[in-house]
Coordinates of C-alpha atoms in Angstrom, one line a residue:
M3 CA -21.7 -6.2 17.7
N4 CA -23.0 -10.2 16.1
N5 CA -19.9 -12.7 15.2
R6 CA -19.9 -12.2 12.1
H7 CA -17.2 -9.1 13.3
E8 CA -15.1 -10.9 15.8
N9 CA -12.2 -9.8 13.1
L10 CA -11.7 -6.3 13.7
K11 CA -13.4 -6.6 18.0
N12 CA -10.2 -9.0 18.6
I13 CA -7.6 -6.6 17.3
K14 CA -5.7 -5.2 20.1
K15 CA -4.6 -1.8 20.0
E16 CA -0.6 -2.3 19.3
D17 CA -1.2 -4.9 16.1
F18 CA -2.3 -1.7 14.7
F19 CA 1.0 -1.4 11.6
R20 CA 2.1 -3.5 13.3
T21 CA 0.2 -6.5 11.4
V22 CA -3.1 -4.8 11.1
D23 CA -3.9 -2.0 9.0
L24 CA -7.5 -1.6 8.1
H25 CA -7.5 1.4 5.7
F26 CA -5.6 2.2 3.0
H27 CA -6.2 2.9 -0.3
T28 CA -5.7 1.9 -4.3
N29 CA -5.8 3.0 -7.8
H30 CA -9.9 2.4 -8.2
S31 CA -9.7 5.2 -6.1
D32 CA -7.3 7.6 -5.2
G33 CA -4.2 5.7 -4.9
K34 CA -1.2 5.7 -6.7
N35 CA -1.5 1.1 -6.6
S36 CA -3.8 -1.7 -7.7
P37 CA -4.7 -3.6 -5.3
E38 CA -1.9 -6.1 -5.9
E39 CA 0.8 -4.2 -5.9
M40 CA -0.6 -2.6 -2.2
L41 CA -1.1 -6.1 -0.9
K42 CA 2.0 -7.6 -1.5
A43 CA 3.7 -4.8 -0.2
F44 CA 1.5 -5.0 3.2
K45 CA 2.6 -8.8 3.3
E46 CA 6.0 -8.7 3.1
L47 CA 5.9 -5.9 5.8
G48 CA 4.4 -8.5 7.9
F49 CA 1.1 -7.8 7.9
K50 CA -1.9 -10.0 8.3
K51 CA -5.3 -8.2 8.7
L52 CA -5.8 -5.9 5.5
A53 CA -8.9 -4.1 4.8
I54 CA -9.3 -1.5 1.2
T55 CA -11.6 1.3 1.7
D56 CA -10.7 2.8 -1.3
H57 CA -13.1 6.2 -1.4
N58 CA -16.9 5.4 -2.7
I59 CA -16.5 1.6 -4.6
I60 CA -15.6 -1.6 -4.2
S61 CA -14.1 -2.4 -8.0
A62 CA -10.7 -3.1 -5.8
Y63 CA -12.4 -6.4 -4.9
K64 CA -13.5 -7.9 -8.0
N65 CA -11.1 -10.8 -9.6
L66 CA -8.8 -9.7 -6.5
Q67 CA -5.9 -12.2 -6.1
I68 CA -5.3 -12.1 -1.9
P69 CA -2.0 -13.5 -1.1
E70 CA -1.5 -16.5 1.1
G71 CA -1.7 -16.0 4.8
I72 CA -3.9 -11.9 5.2
E73 CA -7.3 -11.9 5.2
L74 CA -9.1 -9.6 3.9
I75 CA -11.7 -7.4 5.3
K76 CA -13.4 -6.2 2.8
G77 CA -13.9 -2.3 3.0
V78 CA -15.6 0.8 2.0
E79 CA -15.1 4.6 2.6
F80 CA -17.7 7.0 2.2
D81 CA -17.8 10.6 1.5
C82 CA -20.6 12.0 3.6
W83 CA -22.7 14.6 5.4
D84 CA -24.3 15.0 8.6
G85 CA -26.1 18.5 8.7
Y86 CA -22.9 20.9 8.1
V87 CA -20.3 18.3 8.9
F88 CA -18.5 16.3 6.5
M89 CA -17.1 12.9 7.2
H90 CA -15.9 10.1 6.3
I91 CA -17.6 6.8 7.6
L92 CA -16.1 3.2 6.6
G93 CA -17.8 -0.2 6.1
Y94 CA -16.5 -3.1 7.0
N95 CA -17.7 -6.7 6.7
I96 CA -20.2 -5.2 4.2
D97 CA -21.3 -7.7 1.0
L98 CA -19.9 -6.8 -1.9
N99 CA -23.7 -8.4 -4.3
N100 CA -26.1 -5.7 -1.5
L101 CA -27.9 -4.3 -4.3
K102 CA -28.3 -0.8 -1.7
L103 CA -24.6 -0.8 -1.2
N104 CA -23.8 -0.8 -3.9
K105 CA -26.1 2.7 -5.9
I106 CA -25.0 4.2 -3.2
C107 CA -21.2 3.5 -4.6
A108 CA -19.7 6.3 -7.3
K109 CA -20.8 5.6 -11.1
N110 CA -17.3 5.9 -12.1
K111 CA -13.2 6.9 -10.9
L112 CA -13.5 10.6 -11.4
C113 CA -16.0 10.4 -8.0
A114 CA -13.9 8.2 -6.3
T115 CA -11.2 10.7 -7.3
N116 CA -12.1 14.6 -7.8
D117 CA -11.5 15.9 -4.3
I118 CA -14.6 18.5 -5.5
I119 CA -16.7 16.2 -6.5
R120 CA -16.7 13.7 -3.5
F121 CA -17.1 17.1 -1.5
I122 CA -20.6 17.9 -3.0
N123 CA -21.5 14.4 -2.6
Y124 CA -25.3 14.0 -1.5
R125 CA -25.3 10.9 0.6
S126 CA -26.1 11.7 4.4
A127 CA -24.4 9.6 7.1
K128 CA -28.2 8.5 8.1
N129 CA -28.6 6.9 4.6
V130 CA -24.8 5.4 4.8
I131 CA -24.9 4.0 8.1
K132 CA -27.9 2.6 7.4
T133 CA -26.5 1.2 4.2
I134 CA -23.7 -0.1 5.3
K135 CA -26.0 -2.0 8.2
E136 CA -28.2 -3.7 5.9
A137 CA -25.5 -5.0 3.7
G138 CA -24.0 -7.1 6.7
G139 CA -21.2 -5.3 7.6
I140 CA -20.7 -2.7 10.1
A141 CA -20.2 1.4 10.0
V142 CA -16.9 3.1 11.8
L143 CA -16.5 7.1 11.7
A144 CA -12.3 7.5 10.0
H145 CA -9.8 9.9 11.7
P146 CA -12.8 11.2 13.5
A147 CA -10.6 14.2 15.4
C148 CA -10.1 16.1 11.7
C149 CA -14.0 16.1 11.6
W150 CA -15.8 20.1 12.2
S151 CA -17.9 19.2 14.4
F152 CA -18.1 22.0 17.0
N153 CA -18.4 18.8 19.7
I154 CA -16.7 16.1 18.3
K155 CA -19.2 13.4 21.4
K156 CA -21.9 15.0 20.9
T157 CA -21.7 14.1 17.3
I158 CA -20.2 10.7 17.2
Q159 CA -23.4 10.5 20.0
K160 CA -25.3 11.3 16.8
L161 CA -24.0 9.1 14.8
I162 CA -23.9 6.3 17.0
S163 CA -28.1 6.4 16.9
Y164 CA -27.9 6.0 13.4
G165 CA -26.2 2.4 14.3
L166 CA -22.4 3.3 13.8
E167 CA -20.9 1.2 15.7
G168 CA -17.1 2.2 15.8
I169 CA -14.9 5.0 15.7
E170 CA -11.0 5.0 14.2
T171 CA -8.8 6.1 17.1
N172 CA -5.1 4.3 15.8
Y173 CA -4.5 7.0 12.5
A174 CA -1.6 8.9 12.1
Y175 CA -2.1 12.1 12.3
R176 CA 0.2 13.7 9.9
R177 CA 0.7 16.0 6.6
H178 CA -2.5 17.7 6.2
R179 CA -3.8 15.5 8.7
S180 CA -1.7 17.6 11.4
Y181 CA -2.6 20.6 11.1
I182 CA -6.6 20.6 10.1
R183 CA -7.3 18.7 12.8
F184 CA -10.1 19.3 15.5
Y185 CA -9.5 16.7 18.6
T186 CA -6.6 15.2 19.9
P187 CA -6.5 11.3 19.1
E188 CA -5.8 11.0 23.0
E189 CA -9.9 13.1 23.2
I190 CA -10.9 10.7 20.7
S191 CA -9.7 7.5 21.8
K192 CA -12.0 8.7 25.5
I193 CA -15.0 9.3 24.2
A194 CA -14.8 5.7 22.2
D195 CA -14.2 4.2 25.8
E196 CA -16.9 6.5 27.2
L197 CA -19.2 5.4 24.8
G198 CA -18.5 1.8 25.0
I199 CA -17.5 1.1 20.8
L200 CA -15.4 -0.2 18.9
Q201 CA -11.8 1.4 17.9
T202 CA -10.3 0.7 14.6
G203 CA -7.3 1.6 12.9
G204 CA -5.3 2.5 9.9
S205 CA -3.2 4.5 7.9
D206 CA -4.6 6.0 5.4
S207 CA -2.2 4.8 2.5
H208 CA -2.6 6.2 -0.8
S209 CA 0.7 4.2 -1.8
T210 CA 3.2 1.4 -1.4
T211 CA 6.4 3.9 -0.9
T212 CA 4.0 5.5 2.4
I213 CA 3.2 2.5 3.9
I214 CA 6.4 2.2 5.6
K215 CA 6.2 5.9 6.6
K216 CA 2.8 5.9 7.6
A217 CA 4.1 3.1 10.1
E218 CA 6.2 5.5 11.3
E219 CA 4.9 8.4 11.6
F220 CA 2.0 6.7 13.5
I221 CA 4.7 5.3 15.9
R222 CA 6.5 9.0 16.3
E223 CA 3.6 10.4 17.5
K224 CA 2.6 8.1 20.0
I225 CA 5.7 8.4 21.9
K226 CA 5.5 12.1 21.8

């Protein structure tokens, strides 16, 4: 990990859901609120470091006014496949003007919002990770406990061979993800420790009204 990614490496686990959220969506994909509304809501709660990670699209960053006191990490979340395993790969610190990155982005909002279209996409995890890295970014596996993999450690190791540098472990596995999951966050975190890779986190919020709720869910999950 080079110096460009120190803004991710230096985040402490206890910062997530208190001052840091690296995974949320706006109305440029399947979120309900504008980027400005989401950033304002986080700022009012005292957050300092954020990343908009809309599905397959980066238009939320265009002409975006960033509130004072907020460090915004440029991000995106791609739907992709590796063999039979459907997954989401997050890209952080990406160059928004990179031609290869823009080429694999959704061509319209429908491809960033419709679940069926997103599910039947033809992006490969290998190419997504390669493209994120070529765009100067760092690739992270999102909510891995929900991956439909028979052996998640083997899957992660395979992704690392493609260039994956992190996995999301600080995440509130609630709602449908509390049922559709095959591993526990604790198991995933242990794997990350064993493999020596970056651990990130985020609320996966899709509206301003769920930001506080998501943080509360995460705290309850940790103290169960």
